[in-house]
Amino acid sequence: MRILVVEDEEVIADVIATKLRALRYEVDVSLDGEDGLYNALSNIYDLIILDIMLPKVNGLEILKEIKENDISAKVIMLTAKSELEDKLKGFEIGADDYVTKPFHIEELIARVNVQLRNTKNHKVKDVLEYSDLSLNIRTSILTCVSTNESINIPYREFLLLEYFMNNKEQIIAKEQIYDKVWGIDTDYESNNLEAYLSFLRKKIKIIGSKVSIKAVRNLGYKMEE
Ligand code: CA
């Protein structure tokens, strides 16, 4: 799951991002409203944590754009106590929740978890299943249920596999994979998607699964039996 944090106070942004990453969320940070708006409109996020007082473009304007562009991400607003009016405006525009500054990081995390649990397309489950594969997203252990063999999946391959299992039997474009797994600011050529895919294919094969990740010429990749 990918989360965007739009917050101009670097220390706060850091605390939030560090905590979320420790919980295995993929996190991108925007330190001003312009960058935040640009990233938000990429529509690759499951959730956006959005400060209101931001340089260049404020959080309410960003929220408005998010809603007008049908971006599916859940939005949690960060508001100062004195910004009650902003908070109400935020709800009017369509924020899903808000947290008042100063906040305890655990409170924010609890609200993030509630929002992601409510997300219909991406249910937060402990286990993802496809065909004879079962991926435990807490432990990163991949099991083939027909052979009962298991293997530990390293971080980047885990993100890849999770994305494929959430989009099984669909063709996924290379660009989508890069955006989702490496983040939108990445230099495409430097991350060598093919290499990671081949590591992942090898692991799927080692545990005896009949699932494969096929290249579809000029279109991308597809996970199938
Ligand atoms: Ca701010």
Tab-separated table of C-alpha atoms and ligand atoms in Angstrom:
chain	number	residue	atom	x	y	z
A	1	MET	CA	0.000	0.000	0.000
A	2	ARG	CA	1.326	3.402	-0.939
A	3	ILE	CA	0.829	6.523	1.116
A	4	LEU	CA	1.585	10.144	0.229
A	5	VAL	CA	2.492	12.536	3.036
A	6	VAL	CA	2.075	16.223	2.152
A	7	GLU	CA	3.588	18.210	5.002
A	8	ASP	CA	5.954	21.184	4.884
A	9	GLU	CA	7.357	20.710	8.384
A	10	GLU	CA	10.160	18.312	7.622
A	11	VAL	CA	10.463	16.962	11.150
A	12	ILE	CA	6.793	16.002	11.264
A	13	ALA	CA	6.911	14.566	7.729
A	14	ASP	CA	9.915	12.495	8.752
A	15	VAL	CA	8.301	11.109	11.887
A	16	ILE	CA	5.187	10.095	9.935
A	17	ALA	CA	7.113	8.576	7.018
A	18	THR	CA	9.502	6.647	9.258
A	19	LYS	CA	6.687	5.171	11.312
A	20	LEU	CA	4.641	4.199	8.251
A	21	ARG	CA	7.655	2.619	6.536
A	22	ALA	CA	8.345	0.582	9.642
A	23	LEU	CA	4.811	-0.750	9.231
A	24	ARG	CA	5.667	-1.760	5.655
A	25	TYR	CA	3.774	0.970	3.901
A	26	GLU	CA	5.414	2.556	0.886
A	27	VAL	CA	5.666	6.262	1.576
A	28	ASP	CA	6.359	9.307	-0.598
A	29	VAL	CA	6.747	12.744	0.960
A	30	SER	CA	5.927	16.133	-0.577
A	31	LEU	CA	7.253	19.142	1.308
A	32	ASP	CA	5.139	21.767	-0.440
A	33	GLY	CA	1.653	22.044	-1.897
A	34	GLU	CA	2.697	22.157	-5.513
A	35	ASP	CA	4.647	18.913	-5.338
A	36	GLY	CA	1.874	17.423	-3.190
A	37	LEU	CA	-0.776	18.248	-5.751
A	38	TYR	CA	1.318	16.840	-8.575
A	39	ASN	CA	1.918	13.577	-6.710
A	40	ALA	CA	-1.677	13.295	-5.518
A	41	LEU	CA	-3.010	13.516	-9.060
A	42	SER	CA	-0.848	10.577	-10.157
A	43	ASN	CA	-3.549	8.387	-8.585
A	44	ILE	CA	-1.119	5.750	-7.344
A	45	TYR	CA	-1.827	6.248	-3.647
A	46	ASP	CA	-4.184	4.359	-1.381
A	47	LEU	CA	-4.112	7.151	1.160
A	48	ILE	CA	-2.947	10.761	1.392
A	49	ILE	CA	-2.035	12.524	4.631
A	50	LEU	CA	-2.572	16.172	3.845
A	51	ASP	CA	-1.540	19.192	5.875
A	52	ILE	CA	-3.681	22.304	5.365
A	53	MET	CA	-1.174	25.144	5.792
A	54	LEU	CA	1.292	24.538	2.973
A	55	PRO	CA	3.494	26.755	0.813
A	56	LYS	CA	2.461	27.318	-2.828
A	57	VAL	CA	-0.862	25.405	-2.816
A	58	ASN	CA	-2.786	24.877	0.404
A	59	GLY	CA	-4.231	21.567	1.524
A	60	LEU	CA	-7.858	22.495	0.919
A	61	GLU	CA	-7.119	23.397	-2.694
A	62	ILE	CA	-5.295	20.100	-3.113
A	63	LEU	CA	-8.261	18.262	-1.611
A	64	LYS	CA	-10.590	20.012	-4.034
A	65	GLU	CA	-8.451	18.919	-6.984
A	66	ILE	CA	-8.277	15.362	-5.637
A	67	LYS	CA	-12.059	15.189	-5.542
A	68	GLU	CA	-12.582	16.888	-8.914
A	69	ASN	CA	-10.198	14.458	-10.553
A	70	ASP	CA	-11.843	11.389	-9.007
A	71	ILE	CA	-8.682	10.305	-7.233
A	72	SER	CA	-9.529	7.181	-5.265
A	73	ALA	CA	-7.135	7.739	-2.339
A	74	LYS	CA	-8.514	8.222	1.151
A	75	VAL	CA	-7.557	11.588	2.626
A	76	ILE	CA	-6.665	12.372	6.231
A	77	MET	CA	-6.226	16.098	6.871
A	78	LEU	CA	-3.774	17.488	9.416
A	79	THR	CA	-5.144	20.619	11.040
A	80	ALA	CA	-4.019	23.006	13.753
A	81	LYS	CA	-6.426	23.626	16.632
A	82	SER	CA	-7.049	27.165	15.425
A	83	GLU	CA	-8.169	25.920	12.029
A	84	LEU	CA	-11.603	24.640	13.017
A	85	GLU	CA	-13.183	26.372	10.095
A	86	ASP	CA	-10.704	24.736	7.734
A	87	LYS	CA	-11.498	21.391	9.255
A	88	LEU	CA	-15.196	21.838	8.562
A	89	LYS	CA	-14.420	22.981	5.031
A	90	GLY	CA	-12.273	19.892	4.607
A	91	PHE	CA	-15.133	17.603	5.527
A	92	GLU	CA	-17.422	19.533	3.212
A	93	ILE	CA	-15.038	18.979	0.316
A	94	GLY	CA	-14.707	15.307	1.162
A	95	ALA	CA	-11.863	14.550	3.554
A	96	ASP	CA	-12.277	11.115	5.141
A	97	ASP	CA	-10.821	12.052	8.518
A	98	TYR	CA	-8.680	14.636	10.251
A	99	VAL	CA	-6.096	14.714	12.993
A	100	THR	CA	-5.494	17.858	15.028
A	101	LYS	CA	-1.929	19.058	15.573
A	102	PRO	CA	-0.091	18.429	17.781
A	103	PHE	CA	-0.960	14.750	17.562
A	104	HIS	CA	0.492	11.543	18.875
A	105	ILE	CA	1.914	9.473	16.031
A	106	GLU	CA	0.040	6.395	17.264
A	107	GLU	CA	-3.253	8.225	16.871
A	108	LEU	CA	-2.466	9.076	13.281
A	109	ILE	CA	-1.434	5.481	12.571
A	110	ALA	CA	-4.672	4.180	14.076
A	111	ARG	CA	-6.654	6.475	11.788
A	112	VAL	CA	-4.592	5.433	8.772
A	113	ASN	CA	-5.340	1.790	9.538
A	114	VAL	CA	-9.059	2.489	9.891
A	115	GLN	CA	-9.162	4.270	6.532
A	116	LEU	CA	-7.251	1.542	4.729
A	117	ARG	CA	-9.414	-1.141	6.268
A	118	ASN	CA	-12.433	0.694	4.888
A	119	THR	CA	-10.973	0.844	1.406
A	120	LYS	CA	-13.093	-1.478	-0.671
A	121	ASN	CA	-10.610	-2.264	-3.437
A	122	HIS	CA	-7.714	-2.932	-1.128
A	123	LYS	CA	-8.874	-4.813	1.912
A	124	VAL	CA	-6.200	-5.039	4.559
A	125	LYS	CA	-5.830	-8.764	5.018
A	126	ASP	CA	-3.009	-10.770	6.490
A	127	VAL	CA	-2.921	-13.111	3.549
A	128	LEU	CA	-3.153	-12.591	-0.190
A	129	GLU	CA	-4.137	-15.613	-2.223
A	130	TYR	CA	-3.949	-16.534	-5.858
A	131	SER	CA	-4.161	-20.019	-7.331
A	132	ASP	CA	-1.823	-22.213	-5.224
A	133	LEU	CA	0.006	-19.213	-3.750
A	134	SER	CA	-0.562	-17.678	-0.358
A	135	LEU	CA	1.412	-14.585	0.653
A	136	ASN	CA	1.467	-13.546	4.285
A	137	ILE	CA	1.821	-9.777	4.176
A	138	ARG	CA	2.897	-9.513	7.805
A	139	THR	CA	5.771	-11.982	7.576
A	140	SER	CA	6.553	-11.806	3.815
A	141	ILE	CA	6.400	-15.587	3.675
A	142	LEU	CA	5.142	-17.016	0.405
A	143	THR	CA	3.642	-20.492	0.562
A	144	CYS	CA	2.598	-22.867	-2.174
A	145	VAL	CA	-0.451	-24.589	-0.709
A	146	SER	CA	-0.215	-27.654	-2.962
A	147	THR	CA	3.405	-28.500	-2.066
A	148	ASN	CA	3.344	-26.853	1.381
A	149	GLU	CA	6.735	-25.289	0.640
A	150	SER	CA	7.451	-21.763	1.865
A	151	ILE	CA	10.012	-19.084	1.115
A	152	ASN	CA	10.804	-15.655	2.507
A	153	ILE	CA	10.375	-12.822	-0.013
A	154	PRO	CA	12.740	-9.818	0.283
A	155	TYR	CA	11.291	-6.329	0.444
A	156	ARG	CA	11.291	-5.140	-3.179
A	157	GLU	CA	10.197	-8.476	-4.563
A	158	PHE	CA	7.488	-8.529	-1.923
A	159	LEU	CA	6.126	-5.210	-3.206
A	160	LEU	CA	6.182	-6.543	-6.754
A	161	LEU	CA	4.462	-9.771	-5.789
A	162	GLU	CA	1.853	-7.971	-3.687
A	163	TYR	CA	1.036	-5.746	-6.656
A	164	PHE	CA	0.709	-8.711	-9.010
A	165	MET	CA	-1.461	-10.630	-6.548
A	166	ASN	CA	-3.753	-7.632	-6.154
A	167	ASN	CA	-4.053	-7.453	-9.947
A	168	LYS	CA	-3.993	-11.127	-10.864
A	169	GLU	CA	-4.615	-12.116	-14.455
A	170	GLN	CA	-4.451	-8.502	-15.542
A	171	ILE	CA	-1.849	-7.006	-17.808
A	172	ILE	CA	0.123	-4.429	-15.857
A	173	ALA	CA	2.190	-1.863	-17.750
A	174	LYS	CA	5.846	-1.436	-16.841
A	175	GLU	CA	5.252	2.209	-15.937
A	176	GLN	CA	2.497	1.238	-13.502
A	177	ILE	CA	4.815	-1.232	-11.816
A	178	TYR	CA	7.573	1.351	-11.497
A	179	ASP	CA	5.173	3.908	-10.055
A	180	LYS	CA	3.669	1.519	-7.577
A	181	VAL	CA	6.772	-0.352	-6.489
A	182	TRP	CA	9.528	2.228	-6.802
A	183	GLY	CA	7.597	5.486	-6.539
A	184	ILE	CA	7.021	8.145	-9.138
A	185	ASP	CA	10.310	9.987	-8.780
A	186	THR	CA	12.413	7.025	-9.780
A	187	ASP	CA	14.734	6.841	-12.721
A	188	TYR	CA	13.187	3.928	-14.622
A	189	GLU	CA	16.332	2.474	-16.104
A	190	SER	CA	18.169	2.333	-12.811
A	191	ASN	CA	15.966	-0.150	-11.088
A	192	ASN	CA	16.096	-3.071	-13.349
A	193	LEU	CA	12.611	-4.464	-13.067
A	194	GLU	CA	13.572	-7.513	-15.127
A	195	ALA	CA	16.156	-8.568	-12.561
A	196	TYR	CA	13.708	-8.368	-9.669
A	197	LEU	CA	11.097	-10.215	-11.699
A	198	SER	CA	13.501	-13.032	-12.427
A	199	PHE	CA	14.379	-13.371	-8.717
A	200	LEU	CA	10.690	-13.520	-7.945
A	201	ARG	CA	9.945	-16.067	-10.687
A	202	LYS	CA	12.724	-18.253	-9.351
A	203	LYS	CA	11.258	-18.218	-5.852
A	204	ILE	CA	7.773	-19.025	-7.117
A	205	LYS	CA	9.257	-21.961	-9.012
A	206	ILE	CA	11.360	-23.229	-6.096
A	207	ILE	CA	8.295	-23.735	-3.902
A	208	GLY	CA	6.610	-25.682	-6.702
A	209	SER	CA	3.838	-23.301	-7.667
A	210	LYS	CA	2.156	-23.383	-11.067
A	211	VAL	CA	1.806	-19.598	-11.080
A	212	SER	CA	3.926	-17.585	-13.486
A	213	ILE	CA	4.550	-13.949	-14.291
A	214	LYS	CA	4.600	-13.617	-18.059
A	215	ALA	CA	5.855	-10.772	-20.180
A	216	VAL	CA	3.194	-9.570	-22.608
A	217	ARG	CA	4.959	-8.073	-25.582
A	218	ASN	CA	4.795	-4.274	-25.707
A	219	LEU	CA	2.166	-4.179	-22.967
A	220	GLY	CA	3.712	-5.256	-19.701
A	221	TYR	CA	3.377	-8.257	-17.416
A	222	LYS	CA	0.683	-10.578	-16.221
A	223	MET	CA	0.396	-13.061	-13.388
A	224	GLU	CA	-1.410	-16.258	-14.349
A	225	GLU	CA	-1.563	-20.011	-13.697
B	1	CA	CA	2.073	23.262	7.491
